[in-house]
Amino acid sequence: PLPGQIIVYCDTVDRTKQLAEVLGCVCYHRNQVFTATNALGLGIDAPTIRAVIHIGTVRLIRQYAQESGRAGRDGKASEAIIMRGFRSTHKGNVNCKLHGSVEPEMKEFIEGSDCMRAVLERAMDGKEDRIECEEGEVKCQQCQQLEDEIVSMAQDTEELTSLSHDDADEREAADYAEFQRLLSLRRSHAVAEVRHQANNAIQVNELIRLMEEWKEGCQQCRAYNIAGSGHNLEQCRHEEAESMRGGLEFLQKQIQWAKYSCCFDCGLPQSICSSFQLDIVRGGYRKQAGLQCQYKGVLIKVVVAIWYRYTEQVEEIVREILFDEGRIGRGGRGLDDETVFATAVVWLGEKKRWGGIEGNKMCWFLCRVSERLGL
């Protein structure tokens, strides 16, 4: 019997056929090597797959986790390999830049210096406390590289015995200092990341708090600190209500939610919306028939109500953020309010990962504004 199988994932049918011809294999799991597009999906569950190879870069980390996870299901050692293109320069080979459609988590997995298991667990499970590969696990590329550097330093230290005593002490001290620097850098980076994610998690809880507090009654009246529990925004007779309803209708028509950024019915992250449930088999969340959003319509109403009530302060925050992200010049110089607002509407619908979950920038923005205004 063959010792094991290899899956080679390609991003196009033509490339799959070409590679199958080069490798002398066919798309059938009884061969030792077979190629496939990601249309293979969940259709293969062979326990003896020893390696999964991706030709080119996968855009979504959940897709990569699903496909690479097919290797080693029998508990034996296996590998997941990504083969990237490169170009030759006078300084040597340089990896080709990742396409702009590759999500940030996948970029971090491929090009970052953190433990690759830690990156996967943050993206897939929201687990924030892993720093490195743990005892009993085969080390990932990043952790193995760090260990190799440490071993190399240790070997260099042993070679000092052939040097003079003074030179040996001096070089040993320098190597030890470098060793400590690398460890300190790795740990401080990990600690900073944990703190950053913890702070974002607090913001996610803040988002839920805001939804709970603003879901009942009239968001317009609440923004103006007026009792509004006996009616909703659609029924409100406040002097600003008609204008606010117009702004709400405009935003509802113009906002375009990015794929996977939220529940398209309520705008909240899928992990928060009660109409979505975790899909353990395929990963991610799936909309469930018969289940309703617990905060339907609340998010946009709250954003519009706060924007109208604190127009000057909110627009200042908007301009700061858009400038920080390179969308406009400092302070929106040379742009009228309508242009800045149109830019903001596009930006609000974009995907943003924060607090270990996938969401959109409107949710993050609301928490940011709430914190700045002390709401």
Tab-separated table of C-alpha atoms in Angstrom:
chain	number	residue	atom	x	y	z
A	1	PRO	CA	0.000	0.000	0.000
A	2	LEU	CA	1.056	3.590	-0.553
A	3	PRO	CA	2.633	5.225	2.512
A	4	GLY	CA	0.326	8.228	2.456
A	5	GLN	CA	-1.329	10.813	0.269
A	6	ILE	CA	-0.756	14.449	-0.620
A	7	ILE	CA	-3.399	16.988	-1.545
A	8	VAL	CA	-2.286	19.856	-3.770
A	9	TYR	CA	-4.775	22.726	-3.789
A	10	CYS	CA	-4.774	25.129	-6.748
A	11	ASP	CA	-6.840	28.262	-7.229
A	12	THR	CA	-8.022	27.584	-10.798
A	13	VAL	CA	-9.204	24.577	-12.791
A	14	ASP	CA	-6.585	25.170	-15.518
A	15	ARG	CA	-3.750	25.278	-13.006
A	16	THR	CA	-5.127	22.124	-11.377
A	17	LYS	CA	-5.130	20.267	-14.696
A	18	GLN	CA	-1.650	21.517	-15.617
A	19	LEU	CA	-0.174	20.503	-12.290
A	20	ALA	CA	-1.878	17.108	-12.372
A	21	GLU	CA	-0.236	16.514	-15.758
A	22	VAL	CA	3.176	17.598	-14.462
A	23	LEU	CA	2.892	15.389	-11.373
A	24	GLY	CA	1.493	12.474	-13.331
A	25	CYS	CA	-1.536	12.152	-11.083
A	26	VAL	CA	-5.298	12.311	-11.467
A	27	CYS	CA	-7.993	13.759	-9.276
A	28	TYR	CA	-8.731	10.529	-7.455
A	29	HIS	CA	-7.911	9.817	-3.813
A	30	ARG	CA	-6.421	6.373	-4.353
A	31	ASN	CA	-3.409	7.933	-6.015
A	32	GLN	CA	-0.536	8.975	-3.796
A	33	VAL	CA	-0.810	12.549	-5.087
A	34	PHE	CA	-3.912	14.233	-6.413
A	35	THR	CA	-4.633	17.866	-7.221
A	36	ALA	CA	-7.821	19.793	-6.584
A	37	THR	CA	-9.427	23.222	-6.606
A	38	ASN	CA	-11.043	24.365	-3.371
A	39	ALA	CA	-14.308	22.991	-4.789
A	40	LEU	CA	-13.065	19.755	-3.188
A	41	GLY	CA	-14.530	21.262	-0.018
A	42	LEU	CA	-15.625	18.650	2.504
A	43	GLY	CA	-15.653	15.878	-0.064
A	44	ILE	CA	-12.501	14.135	1.162
A	45	ASP	CA	-11.849	12.724	4.597
A	46	ALA	CA	-8.961	10.309	3.961
A	47	PRO	CA	-7.140	9.548	7.231
A	48	THR	CA	-3.761	8.878	5.584
A	49	ILE	CA	-3.085	12.301	4.056
A	50	ARG	CA	0.484	13.246	4.979
A	51	ALA	CA	0.666	16.708	3.413
A	52	VAL	CA	-1.596	19.464	2.136
A	53	ILE	CA	0.066	21.874	-0.303
A	54	HIS	CA	-1.450	25.160	-1.444
A	55	ILE	CA	-0.128	26.550	-4.724
A	56	GLY	CA	-0.534	30.289	-4.246
A	57	THR	CA	-2.088	32.042	-1.283
A	58	VAL	CA	-5.473	31.319	0.255
A	59	ARG	CA	-7.486	34.502	0.914
A	60	LEU	CA	-9.499	33.367	3.934
A	61	ILE	CA	-7.962	31.877	7.059
A	62	ARG	CA	-11.058	29.768	7.783
A	63	GLN	CA	-10.793	28.207	4.338
A	64	TYR	CA	-7.098	27.506	4.904
A	65	ALA	CA	-7.756	25.945	8.326
A	66	GLN	CA	-10.410	23.678	6.841
A	67	GLU	CA	-8.289	22.549	3.901
A	68	SER	CA	-4.968	22.157	5.718
A	69	GLY	CA	-6.762	20.316	8.523
A	70	ARG	CA	-7.271	17.340	6.222
A	71	ALA	CA	-3.674	16.250	6.817
A	72	GLY	CA	-2.810	13.895	9.653
A	73	ARG	CA	-6.302	12.874	10.694
A	74	ASP	CA	-4.896	9.488	11.655
A	75	GLY	CA	-2.788	11.196	14.328
A	76	LYS	CA	0.525	10.743	12.513
A	77	ALA	CA	2.969	13.513	11.561
A	78	SER	CA	1.860	15.632	8.621
A	79	GLU	CA	2.636	18.953	6.952
A	80	ALA	CA	0.698	21.938	5.630
A	81	ILE	CA	2.690	23.883	3.033
A	82	ILE	CA	2.006	27.142	1.198
A	83	MET	CA	4.052	27.626	-1.984
A	84	ARG	CA	4.290	31.305	-2.971
A	85	GLY	CA	5.670	32.960	-6.052
A	86	PHE	CA	8.886	34.952	-5.853
A	87	ARG	CA	10.975	37.205	-8.046
A	88	SER	CA	14.734	37.323	-8.375
A	89	THR	CA	16.557	40.555	-7.545
A	90	HIS	CA	20.205	41.518	-7.135
A	91	LYS	CA	19.688	40.937	-3.404
A	92	GLY	CA	18.281	37.454	-3.917
A	93	ASN	CA	14.793	35.980	-4.164
A	94	VAL	CA	11.946	38.127	-2.837
A	95	ASN	CA	8.424	36.821	-2.147
A	96	CYS	CA	5.703	38.314	-4.315
A	97	LYS	CA	3.374	40.685	-2.482
A	98	LEU	CA	0.113	39.242	-1.205
A	99	HIS	CA	-3.026	40.253	-3.086
A	100	GLY	CA	-5.159	42.955	-1.488
A	101	SER	CA	-8.079	40.511	-1.158
A	102	VAL	CA	-6.158	38.356	1.351
A	103	GLU	CA	-7.737	39.003	4.753
A	104	PRO	CA	-5.519	40.470	7.530
A	105	GLU	CA	-5.525	37.277	9.607
A	106	MET	CA	-4.201	35.271	6.655
A	107	LYS	CA	-1.514	37.884	5.998
A	108	GLU	CA	-0.458	37.681	9.635
A	109	PHE	CA	-0.349	33.878	9.401
A	110	ILE	CA	1.882	33.953	6.310
A	111	GLU	CA	4.111	36.959	6.919
A	112	GLY	CA	3.954	37.591	10.673
A	113	SER	CA	6.453	36.550	13.331
A	114	ASP	CA	3.940	35.223	15.884
A	115	CYS	CA	3.343	31.545	16.575
A	116	MET	CA	1.224	30.260	13.682
A	117	ARG	CA	-0.944	28.183	16.016
A	118	ALA	CA	-1.637	31.320	18.061
A	119	VAL	CA	-2.733	33.202	14.929
A	120	LEU	CA	-5.053	30.351	13.887
A	121	GLU	CA	-6.610	30.020	17.336
A	122	ARG	CA	-7.241	33.768	17.582
A	123	ALA	CA	-8.954	33.750	14.192
A	124	MET	CA	-10.924	30.505	14.553
A	125	ASP	CA	-11.776	30.282	18.252
A	126	GLY	CA	-11.097	33.744	19.671
A	127	LYS	CA	-8.472	32.221	21.992
A	128	GLU	CA	-6.075	34.958	23.082
A	129	ASP	CA	-3.803	33.332	25.676
A	130	ARG	CA	-1.550	31.202	23.456
A	131	ILE	CA	1.939	32.630	22.931
A	132	GLU	CA	3.828	29.734	21.352
A	133	CYS	CA	3.614	26.062	20.400
A	134	GLU	CA	3.148	24.042	23.558
A	135	GLU	CA	4.882	20.967	24.928
A	136	GLY	CA	4.035	17.851	22.943
A	137	GLU	CA	3.169	19.789	19.775
A	138	VAL	CA	5.304	19.834	16.641
A	139	LYS	CA	6.590	23.386	16.455
A	140	CYS	CA	5.271	25.655	13.741
A	141	GLN	CA	7.653	27.396	11.346
A	142	GLN	CA	7.925	30.544	13.476
A	143	CYS	CA	8.487	28.753	16.791
A	144	GLN	CA	10.969	26.371	15.150
A	145	GLN	CA	12.873	29.310	13.696
A	146	LEU	CA	13.107	30.939	17.125
A	147	GLU	CA	14.308	27.678	18.662
A	148	ASP	CA	16.895	27.243	15.899
A	149	GLU	CA	18.232	30.726	16.619
A	150	ILE	CA	18.526	29.891	20.303
A	151	VAL	CA	20.293	26.581	19.545
A	152	SER	CA	22.641	28.367	17.148
A	153	MET	CA	23.540	30.859	19.855
A	154	ALA	CA	24.173	28.025	22.283
A	155	GLN	CA	26.471	26.302	19.786
A	156	ASP	CA	28.341	29.543	19.191
A	157	THR	CA	28.791	29.848	22.935
A	158	GLU	CA	30.314	26.342	23.113
A	159	GLU	CA	32.793	27.264	20.391
A	160	LEU	CA	34.128	30.039	22.576
A	161	THR	CA	36.285	27.492	24.407
A	162	SER	CA	38.820	27.783	21.586
A	163	LEU	CA	39.109	31.542	22.075
A	164	SER	CA	41.114	33.367	24.681
A	165	HIS	CA	39.457	33.649	28.069
A	166	ASP	CA	38.852	37.413	27.775
A	167	ASP	CA	37.495	37.177	24.219
A	168	ALA	CA	35.296	34.247	25.184
A	169	ASP	CA	33.768	36.112	28.107
A	170	GLU	CA	33.112	39.143	25.940
A	171	ARG	CA	31.498	37.182	23.109
A	172	GLU	CA	29.549	34.975	25.482
A	173	ALA	CA	28.136	38.062	27.175
A	174	ALA	CA	27.182	39.539	23.796
A	175	ASP	CA	25.513	36.307	22.659
A	176	TYR	CA	23.638	35.978	25.922
A	177	ALA	CA	22.467	39.583	25.647
A	178	GLU	CA	21.226	38.942	22.102
A	179	PHE	CA	19.514	35.755	23.258
A	180	GLN	CA	17.745	37.667	26.037
A	181	ARG	CA	16.783	40.413	23.584
A	182	LEU	CA	15.125	37.940	21.221
A	183	LEU	CA	13.219	36.270	24.031
A	184	SER	CA	12.168	39.597	25.500
A	185	LEU	CA	11.037	40.868	22.098
A	186	ARG	CA	8.951	37.746	21.453
A	187	ARG	CA	7.365	37.832	24.902
A	188	SER	CA	6.688	41.572	24.902
A	189	HIS	CA	5.083	41.279	21.482
A	190	ALA	CA	2.882	38.431	22.711
A	191	VAL	CA	1.918	40.296	25.885
A	192	ALA	CA	1.112	43.436	23.885
A	193	GLU	CA	-1.079	41.398	21.548
A	194	VAL	CA	-2.937	39.791	24.453
A	195	ARG	CA	-3.536	43.204	26.019
A	196	HIS	CA	-4.707	44.600	22.702
A	197	GLN	CA	-7.153	41.741	22.185
A	198	ALA	CA	-8.366	41.999	25.789
A	199	ASN	CA	-9.118	45.679	25.253
A	200	ASN	CA	-11.008	44.865	22.072
A	201	ALA	CA	-12.978	42.182	23.920
A	202	ILE	CA	-14.049	44.856	26.391
A	203	GLN	CA	-15.286	46.906	23.431
A	204	VAL	CA	-17.341	43.948	22.174
A	205	ASN	CA	-19.009	43.731	25.580
A	206	GLU	CA	-19.552	47.479	25.378
A	207	LEU	CA	-21.322	47.008	22.033
A	208	ILE	CA	-23.715	44.506	23.603
A	209	ARG	CA	-24.326	46.891	26.518
A	210	LEU	CA	-25.192	49.704	24.117
A	211	MET	CA	-27.608	47.485	22.187
A	212	GLU	CA	-29.341	46.416	25.396
A	213	GLU	CA	-29.683	49.971	26.685
A	214	TRP	CA	-30.852	51.518	23.403
A	215	LYS	CA	-33.097	48.770	22.015
A	216	GLU	CA	-36.267	49.867	23.840
A	217	GLY	CA	-38.181	53.064	23.135
A	218	CYS	CA	-37.073	55.985	20.976
A	219	GLN	CA	-33.362	56.309	20.200
A	220	GLN	CA	-33.878	59.964	19.221
A	221	CYS	CA	-35.290	60.900	22.628
A	222	ARG	CA	-32.660	58.899	24.469
A	223	ALA	CA	-29.920	60.782	22.611
A	224	TYR	CA	-31.448	64.048	23.859
A	225	ASN	CA	-31.993	62.664	27.397
A	226	ILE	CA	-35.770	62.838	26.977
A	227	ALA	CA	-38.110	60.120	28.223
A	228	GLY	CA	-39.077	58.114	25.155
A	229	SER	CA	-40.156	54.730	26.460
A	230	GLY	CA	-43.747	55.153	25.263
A	231	HIS	CA	-42.940	55.383	21.555
A	232	ASN	CA	-40.313	54.476	18.960
A	233	LEU	CA	-38.298	56.571	16.512
A	234	GLU	CA	-40.876	56.141	13.757
A	235	GLN	CA	-43.557	57.675	16.033
A	236	CYS	CA	-41.379	60.399	17.592
A	237	ARG	CA	-42.588	64.019	17.358
A	238	HIS	CA	-39.386	65.674	18.536
A	239	GLU	CA	-38.400	68.670	16.397
A	240	GLU	CA	-35.364	66.790	15.025
A	241	ALA	CA	-37.208	63.506	14.510
A	242	GLU	CA	-38.259	64.015	10.881
A	243	SER	CA	-34.749	65.008	9.853
A	244	MET	CA	-33.321	62.049	11.746
A	245	ARG	CA	-35.738	59.635	10.084
A	246	GLY	CA	-34.568	60.968	6.720
A	247	GLY	CA	-30.940	60.385	7.696
A	248	LEU	CA	-31.786	56.886	8.885
A	249	GLU	CA	-33.533	56.022	5.621
A	250	PHE	CA	-30.587	57.355	3.610
A	251	LEU	CA	-28.020	55.352	5.587
A	252	GLN	CA	-30.099	52.167	5.392
A	253	LYS	CA	-30.220	52.491	1.599
A	254	GLN	CA	-26.561	53.424	1.129
A	255	ILE	CA	-24.755	51.133	3.557
A	256	GLN	CA	-23.125	48.104	1.914
A	257	TRP	CA	-22.014	45.478	4.419
A	258	ALA	CA	-18.834	43.609	3.513
A	259	LYS	CA	-19.104	39.859	3.135
A	260	TYR	CA	-18.902	38.000	6.477
A	261	SER	CA	-18.727	41.314	8.353
A	262	CYS	CA	-22.084	40.968	10.094
A	263	CYS	CA	-25.683	39.846	9.953
A	264	PHE	CA	-27.031	41.804	6.980
A	265	ASP	CA	-30.405	42.220	8.724
A	266	CYS	CA	-29.146	43.953	11.884
A	267	GLY	CA	-25.518	44.909	11.112
A	268	LEU	CA	-24.126	43.199	14.214
A	269	PRO	CA	-21.321	40.590	14.200
A	270	GLN	CA	-22.579	37.103	13.401
A	271	SER	CA	-21.155	35.860	16.701
A	272	ILE	CA	-23.492	38.275	18.542
A	273	CYS	CA	-26.651	38.056	16.428
A	274	SER	CA	-29.025	35.361	17.705
A	275	SER	CA	-30.099	34.431	14.160
A	276	PHE	CA	-26.646	32.931	13.517
A	277	GLN	CA	-25.215	29.762	15.004
A	278	LEU	CA	-21.675	28.395	15.022
A	279	ASP	CA	-21.027	25.839	12.285
A	280	ILE	CA	-18.702	23.361	13.972
A	281	VAL	CA	-18.150	21.301	10.804
A	282	ARG	CA	-17.330	24.042	8.278
A	283	GLY	CA	-16.276	26.749	10.699
A	284	GLY	CA	-17.720	30.223	11.008
A	285	TYR	CA	-21.368	31.094	11.555
A	286	ARG	CA	-24.452	30.242	9.517
A	287	LYS	CA	-27.833	32.006	9.310
A	288	GLN	CA	-30.516	29.763	10.797
A	289	ALA	CA	-34.046	29.614	9.411
A	290	GLY	CA	-36.698	30.622	11.914
A	291	LEU	CA	-34.343	32.558	14.205
A	292	GLN	CA	-34.649	36.329	14.568
A	293	CYS	CA	-32.112	39.083	15.285
A	294	GLN	CA	-32.444	40.233	18.889
A	295	TYR	CA	-31.350	43.794	18.012
A	296	LYS	CA	-32.786	44.257	14.522
A	297	GLY	CA	-32.559	47.891	13.412
A	298	VAL	CA	-31.020	49.089	16.674
A	299	LEU	CA	-27.407	49.592	15.533
A	300	ILE	CA	-28.107	52.014	12.681
A	301	LYS	CA	-30.723	53.909	14.705
A	302	VAL	CA	-28.266	54.415	17.562
A	303	VAL	CA	-25.497	55.590	15.218
A	304	VAL	CA	-27.820	58.057	13.456
A	305	ALA	CA	-29.329	59.326	16.737
A	306	ILE	CA	-25.924	59.964	18.306
A	307	TRP	CA	-24.619	61.514	15.075
A	308	TYR	CA	-27.531	63.981	14.949
A	309	ARG	CA	-27.346	64.787	18.664
A	310	TYR	CA	-23.555	65.297	18.756
A	311	THR	CA	-22.970	66.289	15.126
A	312	GLU	CA	-19.872	68.414	15.643
A	313	GLN	CA	-18.094	65.958	17.953
A	314	VAL	CA	-18.977	62.891	15.865
A	315	GLU	CA	-17.857	64.481	12.600
A	316	GLU	CA	-14.560	65.420	14.230
A	317	ILE	CA	-14.060	61.770	15.223
A	318	VAL	CA	-15.021	60.644	11.699
A	319	ARG	CA	-12.461	62.952	10.105
A	320	GLU	CA	-9.752	61.793	12.532
A	321	ILE	CA	-10.396	58.127	11.720
A	322	LEU	CA	-10.629	58.623	7.957
A	323	PHE	CA	-7.375	60.592	8.032
A	324	ASP	CA	-5.646	57.903	10.127
A	325	GLU	CA	-6.685	55.285	7.553
A	326	GLY	CA	-5.579	57.414	4.614
A	327	ARG	CA	-9.081	57.999	3.241
A	328	ILE	CA	-8.917	61.802	3.418
A	329	GLY	CA	-6.320	64.506	4.051
A	330	ARG	CA	-5.791	65.933	7.513
A	331	GLY	CA	-9.104	67.225	8.816
A	332	GLY	CA	-10.702	66.511	5.437
A	333	ARG	CA	-9.024	69.620	4.081
A	334	GLY	CA	-10.548	70.642	0.758
A	335	LEU	CA	-13.522	68.279	1.100
A	336	ASP	CA	-17.080	69.346	1.845
A	337	ASP	CA	-19.184	67.609	4.502
A	338	GLU	CA	-21.140	65.594	1.914
A	339	THR	CA	-17.954	64.126	0.423
A	340	VAL	CA	-16.604	63.213	3.851
A	341	PHE	CA	-19.950	61.653	4.793
A	342	ALA	CA	-20.074	59.615	1.565
A	343	THR	CA	-16.557	58.346	2.307
A	344	ALA	CA	-17.621	57.505	5.856
A	345	VAL	CA	-20.660	55.513	4.674
A	346	VAL	CA	-18.434	53.270	2.550
A	347	TRP	CA	-15.956	52.920	5.412
A	348	LEU	CA	-18.658	52.030	7.988
A	349	GLY	CA	-19.717	48.973	5.984
A	350	GLU	CA	-16.235	47.508	5.678
A	351	LYS	CA	-15.067	44.452	7.575
A	352	LYS	CA	-13.023	44.847	10.742
A	353	ARG	CA	-11.758	42.150	13.076
A	354	TRP	CA	-11.635	43.210	16.711
A	355	GLY	CA	-12.055	41.504	20.050
A	356	GLY	CA	-11.375	38.130	18.417
A	357	ILE	CA	-14.501	38.324	16.239
A	358	GLU	CA	-15.325	39.387	12.704
A	359	GLY	CA	-17.460	42.507	12.526
A	360	ASN	CA	-17.806	45.766	10.649
A	361	LYS	CA	-16.423	49.223	11.230
A	362	MET	CA	-19.793	50.677	12.198
A	363	CYS	CA	-19.874	48.545	15.359
A	364	TRP	CA	-16.303	49.487	16.227
A	365	PHE	CA	-17.046	53.142	15.430
A	366	LEU	CA	-20.080	53.226	17.736
A	367	CYS	CA	-17.980	51.921	20.630
A	368	ARG	CA	-15.273	54.473	19.857
A	369	VAL	CA	-17.783	57.342	19.808
A	370	SER	CA	-19.490	56.104	22.973
A	371	GLU	CA	-16.164	56.076	24.782
A	372	ARG	CA	-15.176	59.546	23.550
A	373	LEU	CA	-18.539	61.090	24.434
A	374	GLY	CA	-18.950	59.204	27.709
A	375	LEU	CA	-22.319	57.712	26.760
